[in-house]
Short mmCIF file of C-alpha atoms in Angstrom, two decimals:
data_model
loop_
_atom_site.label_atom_id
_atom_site.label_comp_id
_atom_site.label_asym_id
_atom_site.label_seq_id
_atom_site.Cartn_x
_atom_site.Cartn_y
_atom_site.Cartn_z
CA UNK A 1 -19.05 -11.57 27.20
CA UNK A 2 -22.64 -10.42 26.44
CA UNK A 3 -23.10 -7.61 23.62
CA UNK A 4 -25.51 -6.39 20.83
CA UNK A 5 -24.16 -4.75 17.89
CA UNK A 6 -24.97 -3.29 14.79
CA UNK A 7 -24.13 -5.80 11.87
CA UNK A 8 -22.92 -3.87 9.22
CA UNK A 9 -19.86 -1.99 11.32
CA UNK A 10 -18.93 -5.39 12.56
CA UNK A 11 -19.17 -7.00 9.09
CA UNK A 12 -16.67 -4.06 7.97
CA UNK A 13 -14.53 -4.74 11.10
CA UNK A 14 -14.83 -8.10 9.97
CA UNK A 15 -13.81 -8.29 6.69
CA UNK A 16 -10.89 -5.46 6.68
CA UNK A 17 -9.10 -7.69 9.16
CA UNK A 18 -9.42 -11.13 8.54
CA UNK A 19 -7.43 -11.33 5.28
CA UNK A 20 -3.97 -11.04 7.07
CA UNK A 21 -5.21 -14.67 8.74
CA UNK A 22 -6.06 -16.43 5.51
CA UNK A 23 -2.03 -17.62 4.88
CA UNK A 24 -1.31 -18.96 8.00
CA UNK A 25 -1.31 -22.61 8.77
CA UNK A 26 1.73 -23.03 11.45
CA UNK A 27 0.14 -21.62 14.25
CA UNK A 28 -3.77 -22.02 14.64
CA UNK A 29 -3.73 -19.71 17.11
CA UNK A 30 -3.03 -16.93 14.30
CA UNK A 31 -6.18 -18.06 12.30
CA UNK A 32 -8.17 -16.52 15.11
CA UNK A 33 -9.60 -12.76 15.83
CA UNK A 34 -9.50 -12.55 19.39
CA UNK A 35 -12.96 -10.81 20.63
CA UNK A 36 -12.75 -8.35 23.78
CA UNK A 37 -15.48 -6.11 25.42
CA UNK A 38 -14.02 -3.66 27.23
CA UNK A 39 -16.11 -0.34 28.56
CA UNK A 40 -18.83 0.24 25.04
CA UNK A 41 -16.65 -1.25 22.69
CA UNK A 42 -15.99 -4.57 21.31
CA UNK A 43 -12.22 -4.90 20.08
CA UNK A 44 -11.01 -7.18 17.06
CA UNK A 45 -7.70 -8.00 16.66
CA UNK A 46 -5.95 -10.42 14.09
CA UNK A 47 -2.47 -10.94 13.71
CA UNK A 48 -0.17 -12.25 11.40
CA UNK A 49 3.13 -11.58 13.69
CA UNK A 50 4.56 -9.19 10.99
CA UNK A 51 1.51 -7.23 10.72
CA UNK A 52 -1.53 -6.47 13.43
CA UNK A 53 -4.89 -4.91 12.90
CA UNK A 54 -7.06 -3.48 15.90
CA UNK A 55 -10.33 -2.31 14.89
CA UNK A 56 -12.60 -1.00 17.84
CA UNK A 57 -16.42 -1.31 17.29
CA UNK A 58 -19.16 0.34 19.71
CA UNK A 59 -21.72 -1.88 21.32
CA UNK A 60 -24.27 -2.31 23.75
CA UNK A 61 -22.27 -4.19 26.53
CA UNK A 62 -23.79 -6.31 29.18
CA UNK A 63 -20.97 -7.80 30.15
CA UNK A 64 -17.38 -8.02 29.35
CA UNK A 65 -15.36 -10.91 28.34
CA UNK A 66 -13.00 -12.31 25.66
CA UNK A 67 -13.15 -15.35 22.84
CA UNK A 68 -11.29 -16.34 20.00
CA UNK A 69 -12.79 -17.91 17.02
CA UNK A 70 -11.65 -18.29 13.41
CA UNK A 71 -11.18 -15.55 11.53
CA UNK A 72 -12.10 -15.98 8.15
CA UNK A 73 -15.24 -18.40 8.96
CA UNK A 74 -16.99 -15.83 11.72
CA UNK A 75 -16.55 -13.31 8.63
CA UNK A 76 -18.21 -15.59 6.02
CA UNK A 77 -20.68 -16.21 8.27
CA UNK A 78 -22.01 -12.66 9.81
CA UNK A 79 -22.09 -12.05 6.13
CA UNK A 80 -25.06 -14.47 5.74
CA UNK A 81 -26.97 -13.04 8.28
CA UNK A 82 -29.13 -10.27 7.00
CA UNK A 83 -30.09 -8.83 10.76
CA UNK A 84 -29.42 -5.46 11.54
CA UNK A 85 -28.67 -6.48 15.12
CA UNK A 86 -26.39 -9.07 16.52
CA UNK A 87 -26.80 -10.41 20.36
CA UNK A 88 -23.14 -11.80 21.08
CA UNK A 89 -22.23 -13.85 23.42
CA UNK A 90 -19.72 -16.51 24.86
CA UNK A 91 -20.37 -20.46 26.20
CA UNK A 92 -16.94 -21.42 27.33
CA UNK A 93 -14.99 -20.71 24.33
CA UNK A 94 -17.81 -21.02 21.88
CA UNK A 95 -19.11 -17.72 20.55
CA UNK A 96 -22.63 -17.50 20.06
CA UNK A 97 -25.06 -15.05 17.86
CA UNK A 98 -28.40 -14.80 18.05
CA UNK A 99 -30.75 -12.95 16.13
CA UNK A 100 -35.10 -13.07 16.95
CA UNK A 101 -35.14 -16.24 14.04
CA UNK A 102 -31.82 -17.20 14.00
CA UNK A 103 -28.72 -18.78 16.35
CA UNK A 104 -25.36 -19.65 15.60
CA UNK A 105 -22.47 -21.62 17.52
CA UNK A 106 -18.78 -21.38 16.41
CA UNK A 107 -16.19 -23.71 18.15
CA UNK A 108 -13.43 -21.19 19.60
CA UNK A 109 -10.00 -21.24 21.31
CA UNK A 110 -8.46 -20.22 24.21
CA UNK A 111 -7.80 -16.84 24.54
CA UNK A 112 -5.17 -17.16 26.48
CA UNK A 113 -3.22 -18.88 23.22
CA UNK A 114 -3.61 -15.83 21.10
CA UNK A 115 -0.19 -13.82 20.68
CA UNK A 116 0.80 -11.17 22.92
CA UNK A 117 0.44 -7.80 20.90
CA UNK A 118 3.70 -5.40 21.58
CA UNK A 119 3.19 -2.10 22.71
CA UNK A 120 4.29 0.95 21.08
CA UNK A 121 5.66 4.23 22.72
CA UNK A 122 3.36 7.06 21.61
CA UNK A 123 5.73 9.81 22.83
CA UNK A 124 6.50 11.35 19.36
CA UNK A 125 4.02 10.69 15.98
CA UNK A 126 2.73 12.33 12.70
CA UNK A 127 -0.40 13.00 11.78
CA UNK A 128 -1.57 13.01 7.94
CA UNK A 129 -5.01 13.30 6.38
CA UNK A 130 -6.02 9.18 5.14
CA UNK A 131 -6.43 10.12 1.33
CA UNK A 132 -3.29 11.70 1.12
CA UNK A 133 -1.06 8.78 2.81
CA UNK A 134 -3.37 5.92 1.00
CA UNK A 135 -3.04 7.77 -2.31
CA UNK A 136 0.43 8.02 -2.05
CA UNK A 137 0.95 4.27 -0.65
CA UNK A 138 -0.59 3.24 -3.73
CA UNK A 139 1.78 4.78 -6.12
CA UNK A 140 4.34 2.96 -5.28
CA UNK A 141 3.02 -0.18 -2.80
CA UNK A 142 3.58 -2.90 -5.85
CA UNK A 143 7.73 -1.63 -6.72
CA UNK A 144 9.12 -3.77 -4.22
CA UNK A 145 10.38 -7.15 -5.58
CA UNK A 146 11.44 -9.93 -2.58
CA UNK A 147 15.36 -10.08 -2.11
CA UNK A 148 16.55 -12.13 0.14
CA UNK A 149 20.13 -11.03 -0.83
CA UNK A 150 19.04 -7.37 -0.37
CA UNK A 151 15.96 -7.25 1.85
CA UNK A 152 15.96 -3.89 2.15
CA UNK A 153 14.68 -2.92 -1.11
CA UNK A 154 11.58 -5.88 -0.76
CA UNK A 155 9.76 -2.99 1.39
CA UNK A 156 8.39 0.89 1.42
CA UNK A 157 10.49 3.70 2.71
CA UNK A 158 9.33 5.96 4.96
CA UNK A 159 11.06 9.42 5.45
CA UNK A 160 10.28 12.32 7.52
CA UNK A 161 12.21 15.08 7.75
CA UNK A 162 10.61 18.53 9.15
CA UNK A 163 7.35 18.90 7.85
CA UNK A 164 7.55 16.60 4.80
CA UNK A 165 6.84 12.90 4.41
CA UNK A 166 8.55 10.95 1.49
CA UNK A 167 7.17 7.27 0.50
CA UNK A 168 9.98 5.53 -1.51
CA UNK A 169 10.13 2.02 -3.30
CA UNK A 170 12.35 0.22 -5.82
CA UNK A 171 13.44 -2.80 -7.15
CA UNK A 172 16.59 -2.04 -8.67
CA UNK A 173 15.09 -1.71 -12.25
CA UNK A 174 12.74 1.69 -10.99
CA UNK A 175 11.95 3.65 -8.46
CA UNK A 176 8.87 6.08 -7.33
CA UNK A 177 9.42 8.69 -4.93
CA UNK A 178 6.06 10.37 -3.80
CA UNK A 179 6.34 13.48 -1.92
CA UNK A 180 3.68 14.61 0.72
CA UNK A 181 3.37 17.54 3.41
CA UNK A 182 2.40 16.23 7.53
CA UNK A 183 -0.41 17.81 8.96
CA UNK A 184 1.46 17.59 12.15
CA UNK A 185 4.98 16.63 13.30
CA UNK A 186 5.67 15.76 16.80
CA UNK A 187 8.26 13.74 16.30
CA UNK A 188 11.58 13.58 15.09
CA UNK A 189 13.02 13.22 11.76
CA UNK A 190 13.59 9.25 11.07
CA UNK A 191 13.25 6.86 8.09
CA UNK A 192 12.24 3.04 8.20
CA UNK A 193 11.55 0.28 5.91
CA UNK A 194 7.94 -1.18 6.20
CA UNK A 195 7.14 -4.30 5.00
CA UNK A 196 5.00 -4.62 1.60
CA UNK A 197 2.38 -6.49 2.91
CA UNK A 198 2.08 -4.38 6.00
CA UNK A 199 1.94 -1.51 3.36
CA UNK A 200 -0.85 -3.17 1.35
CA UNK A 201 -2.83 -3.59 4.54
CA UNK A 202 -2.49 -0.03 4.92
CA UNK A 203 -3.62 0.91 1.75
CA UNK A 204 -6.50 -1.33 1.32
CA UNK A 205 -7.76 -0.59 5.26
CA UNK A 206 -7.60 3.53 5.31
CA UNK A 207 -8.63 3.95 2.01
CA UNK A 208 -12.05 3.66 3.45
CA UNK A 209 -11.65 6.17 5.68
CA UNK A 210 -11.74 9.43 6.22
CA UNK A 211 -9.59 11.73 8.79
CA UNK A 212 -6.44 11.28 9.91
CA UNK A 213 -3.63 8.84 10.72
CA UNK A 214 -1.13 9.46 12.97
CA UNK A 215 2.03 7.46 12.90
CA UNK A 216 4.15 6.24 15.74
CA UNK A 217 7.38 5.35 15.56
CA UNK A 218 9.87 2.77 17.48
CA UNK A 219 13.04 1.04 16.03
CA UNK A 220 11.68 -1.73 15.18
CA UNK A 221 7.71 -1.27 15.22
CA UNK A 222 5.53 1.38 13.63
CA UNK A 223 1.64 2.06 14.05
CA UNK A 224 -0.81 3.71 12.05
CA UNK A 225 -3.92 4.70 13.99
CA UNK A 226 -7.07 6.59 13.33
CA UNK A 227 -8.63 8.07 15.79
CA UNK A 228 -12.55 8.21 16.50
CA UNK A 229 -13.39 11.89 17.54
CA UNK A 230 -16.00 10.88 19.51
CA UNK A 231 -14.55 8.28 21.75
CA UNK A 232 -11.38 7.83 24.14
CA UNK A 233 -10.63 4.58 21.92
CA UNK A 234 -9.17 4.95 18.41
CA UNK A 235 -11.03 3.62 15.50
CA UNK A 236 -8.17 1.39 14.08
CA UNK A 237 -4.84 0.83 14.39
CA UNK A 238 -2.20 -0.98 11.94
CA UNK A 239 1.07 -2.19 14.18
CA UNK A 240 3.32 -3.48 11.52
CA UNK A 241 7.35 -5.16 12.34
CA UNK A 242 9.96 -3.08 10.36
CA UNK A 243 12.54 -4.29 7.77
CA UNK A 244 16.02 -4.16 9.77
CA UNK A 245 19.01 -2.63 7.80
CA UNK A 246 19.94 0.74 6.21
CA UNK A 247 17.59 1.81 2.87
CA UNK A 248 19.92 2.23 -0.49
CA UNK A 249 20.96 5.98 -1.09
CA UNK A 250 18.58 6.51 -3.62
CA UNK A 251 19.13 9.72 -4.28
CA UNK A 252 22.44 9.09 -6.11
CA UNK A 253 20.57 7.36 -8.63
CA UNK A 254 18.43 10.26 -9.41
CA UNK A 255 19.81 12.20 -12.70
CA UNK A 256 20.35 16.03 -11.97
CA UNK A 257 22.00 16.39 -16.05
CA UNK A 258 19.70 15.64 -18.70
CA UNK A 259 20.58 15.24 -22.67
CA UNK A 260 16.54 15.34 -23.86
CA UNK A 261 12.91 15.58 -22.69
CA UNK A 262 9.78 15.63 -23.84
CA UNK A 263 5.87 16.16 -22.94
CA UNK A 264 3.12 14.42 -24.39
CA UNK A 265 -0.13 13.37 -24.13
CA UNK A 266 -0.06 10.76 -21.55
CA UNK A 267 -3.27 9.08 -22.55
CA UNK A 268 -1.80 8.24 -26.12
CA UNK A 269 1.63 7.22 -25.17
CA UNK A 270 -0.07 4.45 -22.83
CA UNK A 271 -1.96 3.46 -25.94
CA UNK A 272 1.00 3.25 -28.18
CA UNK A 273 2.97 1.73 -25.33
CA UNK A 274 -0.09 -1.50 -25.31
CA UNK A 275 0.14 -2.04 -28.42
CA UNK A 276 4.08 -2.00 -28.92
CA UNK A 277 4.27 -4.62 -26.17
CA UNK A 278 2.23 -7.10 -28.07
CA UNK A 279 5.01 -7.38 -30.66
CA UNK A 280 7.83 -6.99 -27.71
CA UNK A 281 8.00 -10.85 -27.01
CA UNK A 282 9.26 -12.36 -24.07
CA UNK A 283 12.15 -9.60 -24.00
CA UNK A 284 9.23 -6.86 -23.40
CA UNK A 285 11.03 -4.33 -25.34
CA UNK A 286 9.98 -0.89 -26.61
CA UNK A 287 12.65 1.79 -28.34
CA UNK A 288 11.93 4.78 -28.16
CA UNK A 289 12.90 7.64 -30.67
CA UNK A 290 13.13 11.46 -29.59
CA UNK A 291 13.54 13.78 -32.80
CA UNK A 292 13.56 17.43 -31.14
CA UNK A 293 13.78 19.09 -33.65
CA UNK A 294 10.73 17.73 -35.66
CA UNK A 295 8.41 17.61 -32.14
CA UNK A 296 8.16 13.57 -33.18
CA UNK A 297 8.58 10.28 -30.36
CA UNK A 298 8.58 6.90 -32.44
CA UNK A 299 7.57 3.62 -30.49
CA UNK A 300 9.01 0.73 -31.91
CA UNK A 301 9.16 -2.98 -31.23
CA UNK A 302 10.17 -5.90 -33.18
CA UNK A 303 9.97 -9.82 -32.83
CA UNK A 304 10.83 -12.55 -35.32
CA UNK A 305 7.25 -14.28 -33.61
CA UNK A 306 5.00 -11.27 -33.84
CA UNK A 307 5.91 -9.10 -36.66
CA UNK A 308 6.74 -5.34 -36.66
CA UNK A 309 5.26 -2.03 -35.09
CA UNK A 310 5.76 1.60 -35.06
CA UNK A 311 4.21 4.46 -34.37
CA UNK A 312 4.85 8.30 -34.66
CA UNK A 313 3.50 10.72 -31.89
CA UNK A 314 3.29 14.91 -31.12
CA UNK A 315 5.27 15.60 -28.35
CA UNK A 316 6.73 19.13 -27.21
CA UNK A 317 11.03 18.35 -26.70
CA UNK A 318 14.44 19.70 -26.20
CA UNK A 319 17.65 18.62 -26.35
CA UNK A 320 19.35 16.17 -28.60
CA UNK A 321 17.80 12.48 -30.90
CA UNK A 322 17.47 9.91 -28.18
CA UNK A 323 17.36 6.03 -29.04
CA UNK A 324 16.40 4.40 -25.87
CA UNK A 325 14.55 1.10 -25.17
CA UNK A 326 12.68 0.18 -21.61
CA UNK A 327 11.06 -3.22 -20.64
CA UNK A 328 6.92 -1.94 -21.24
CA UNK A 329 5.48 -3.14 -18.45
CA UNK A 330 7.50 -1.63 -16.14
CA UNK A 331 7.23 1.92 -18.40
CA UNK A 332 3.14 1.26 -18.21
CA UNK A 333 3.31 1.30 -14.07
CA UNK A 334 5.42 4.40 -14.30
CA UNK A 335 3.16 6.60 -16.87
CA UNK A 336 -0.04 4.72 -14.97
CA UNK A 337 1.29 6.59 -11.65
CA UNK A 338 1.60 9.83 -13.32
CA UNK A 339 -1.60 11.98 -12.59
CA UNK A 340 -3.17 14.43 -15.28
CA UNK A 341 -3.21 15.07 -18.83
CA UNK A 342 0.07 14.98 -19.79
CA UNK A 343 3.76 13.57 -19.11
CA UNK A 344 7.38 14.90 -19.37
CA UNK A 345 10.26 12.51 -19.45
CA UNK A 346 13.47 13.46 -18.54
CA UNK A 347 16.42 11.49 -20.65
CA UNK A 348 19.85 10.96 -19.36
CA UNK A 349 23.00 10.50 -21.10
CA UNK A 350 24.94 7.51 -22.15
CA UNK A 351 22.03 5.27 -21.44
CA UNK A 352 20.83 6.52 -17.86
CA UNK A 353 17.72 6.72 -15.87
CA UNK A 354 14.97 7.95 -17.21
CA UNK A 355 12.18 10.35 -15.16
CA UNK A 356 8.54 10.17 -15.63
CA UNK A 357 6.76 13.17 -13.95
CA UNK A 358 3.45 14.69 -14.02
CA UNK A 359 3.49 18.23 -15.68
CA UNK A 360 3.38 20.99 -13.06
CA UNK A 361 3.77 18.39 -9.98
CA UNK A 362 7.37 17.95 -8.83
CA UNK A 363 5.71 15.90 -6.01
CA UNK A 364 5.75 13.03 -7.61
CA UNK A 365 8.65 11.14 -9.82
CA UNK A 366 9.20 7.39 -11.11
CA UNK A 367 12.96 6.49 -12.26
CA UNK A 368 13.00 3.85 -15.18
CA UNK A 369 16.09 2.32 -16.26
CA UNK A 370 16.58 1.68 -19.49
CA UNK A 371 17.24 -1.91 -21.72
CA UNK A 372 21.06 -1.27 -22.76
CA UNK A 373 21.09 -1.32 -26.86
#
């Protein structure tokens, strides 16, 4: 292998995928980014068996070849190196860089050690603009809570049906449903369960991106490239395992009947919502209290440690007085998720669900359950 490169795209190459490397100490062979020049491109890929990242970077090739080195260590270093230009090479299984005043060995592995990546039918996929999916992943990427009882419900849902995509989460206590049209559908209609960390790596890779993603689906493998417009290689791709087993029937959960709701400035209600859960205590308990017929939402929280608050907000309602009471932190993330000025929350009776959406957006919804009184 014999290549010169620009720095900074194989710093970014760099860095985007050798954090799925940093947690693995079973297998030295998974530390590794395995290095291969094939036709103008240099390929990185890093693996973490659940989740794999291939990110293709153009070069000046003289000649082709393949090394693995460590991961996290090649990235620290090319980040020292202020060059523009990188001359890469390979001694054996050494990789070396050169620049005109400077030269670096690393110690590598063989190649040959270095998992085999599956491959993925590409028969039927969806395309969707980056911003769009990433956004969306984001709303609802930290729901998921680790179950080993119910594993299901530790990853992200993924739903298409026609020309819609839904992106689901929950961990028994709330849920967030965000809603978003394909740019494409080739496929067929199919859900699966994606692991969080696979949907982290997701987020935090296309986010930096523009374009779009098209996703591939197999029973028990999805992939999430991005295509370079330029070039018969894509740009990146994300090959991520899938959680086995059927997704809960969330929908059931949803309440259709509602006794009250209410709009109000979303801004202030986070405020109020801060400062009630410093007197909450370890329960993190807020009560709410919806007088319709005044226009008036009291937050209230008490401890025998902290003392006593309450305050009295505006709000536009209907329906009947509402006493209800939700853990804070977990009614924070929902009104956090909730785009725009202002937020309507839908109560349900004897105690039910509550729905946090934005005003005017049915797109988006987040499902809070309350603390029984």
């Amino acid at each position: 292998m014999k290549i010169e490169i620009l720095r900074d795209l194989f710093k970014k190459a760099l860095n985007a995928s050798e954090k799925i490397t940093r947690k693995i100490s079973s297998l030295p062979a998974l530390q590794n980014v395995l290095m291969t020049v094939e036709g103008n491109f240099l390929e990185l890929t890093t693996t973490n068996l659940e989740t794999t990242i291939r990110w293709w970077v153009l070069a000046k090739v003289s000649k082709k070849g393949q090394v693995a080195v460590p991961a996290t260590f090649l990235a620290n270093v090319v980040n020292l190196i202020p060059a523009e230009k990188l001359d890469l090479r390979e001694d054996g299984q050494n990789l070396i860089i050169t620049t005109p005043d400077q030269e670096v060995q690393i110690q590598g592995q063989d190649p040959a050690e270095f998992p085999i990546i599956p491959k993925i039918s590409k028969n039927d996929f969806w395309q969707i603009e980056t911003t769009t999916f990433t956004q969306a992943l984001g709303l609802v990427v930290d729901i998921p809570a680790v179950s080993q009882i119910r594993p299901e419900i530790s990853g992200v849902l993924i739903a298409v049906k026609a020309d819609i995509l839904k992106i689901v989460a929950t961990d028994s206590f709330r849920l967030a449903e965000k809603t978003i049209k394909l740019n494409k559908n080739q496929g067929k209609d199919c859900s699966f369960i994606l692991p969080q960390g696979a949907a982290r790596e997701l987020m935090n890779i296309f986010s930096q991106e523009n374009g779009e993603i098209s996703i591939f689906y197999n029973p028990n493998q999805a992939l999430f490239e991005l295509s370079n417009q330029e070039m018969s290689y894509p740009q990146i791709n994300v090959l991520s395992r899938l959680i086995e087993g059927a997704y809960p029937n969330y929908q059931d959960i949803i309440p259709k009947k509602f006794v009250a709701n209410l709009t109000i400035n979303k801004d202030e209600l986070v405020s109020q919502i801060k400062k009630a859960g410093l007197f909450s205590g370890r329960s993190s308990e807020v009560r709410l209290e919806i007088t319709p017929k005044d226009g008036k939402l009291k937050v209230f929280s008490q401890t025998i440690e902290t003392g006593k608050n309450e305050a009295t907000l505006p709000c536009r309602a209907e329906g009947i007085a509402v006493k209800i009471s939700f853990n804070y932190k977990f009614l924070l993330d929902g009104l956090n998720s909730v785009k725009g000025a202002e937020v309507t929350l839908e109560l349900s009776e004897n105690e039910g669900p509550c729905i946090l959406r934005p005003v005017g957006d049915n797109s988006f919804l987040y499902v809070l359950m309350p603390i029984k009184l």
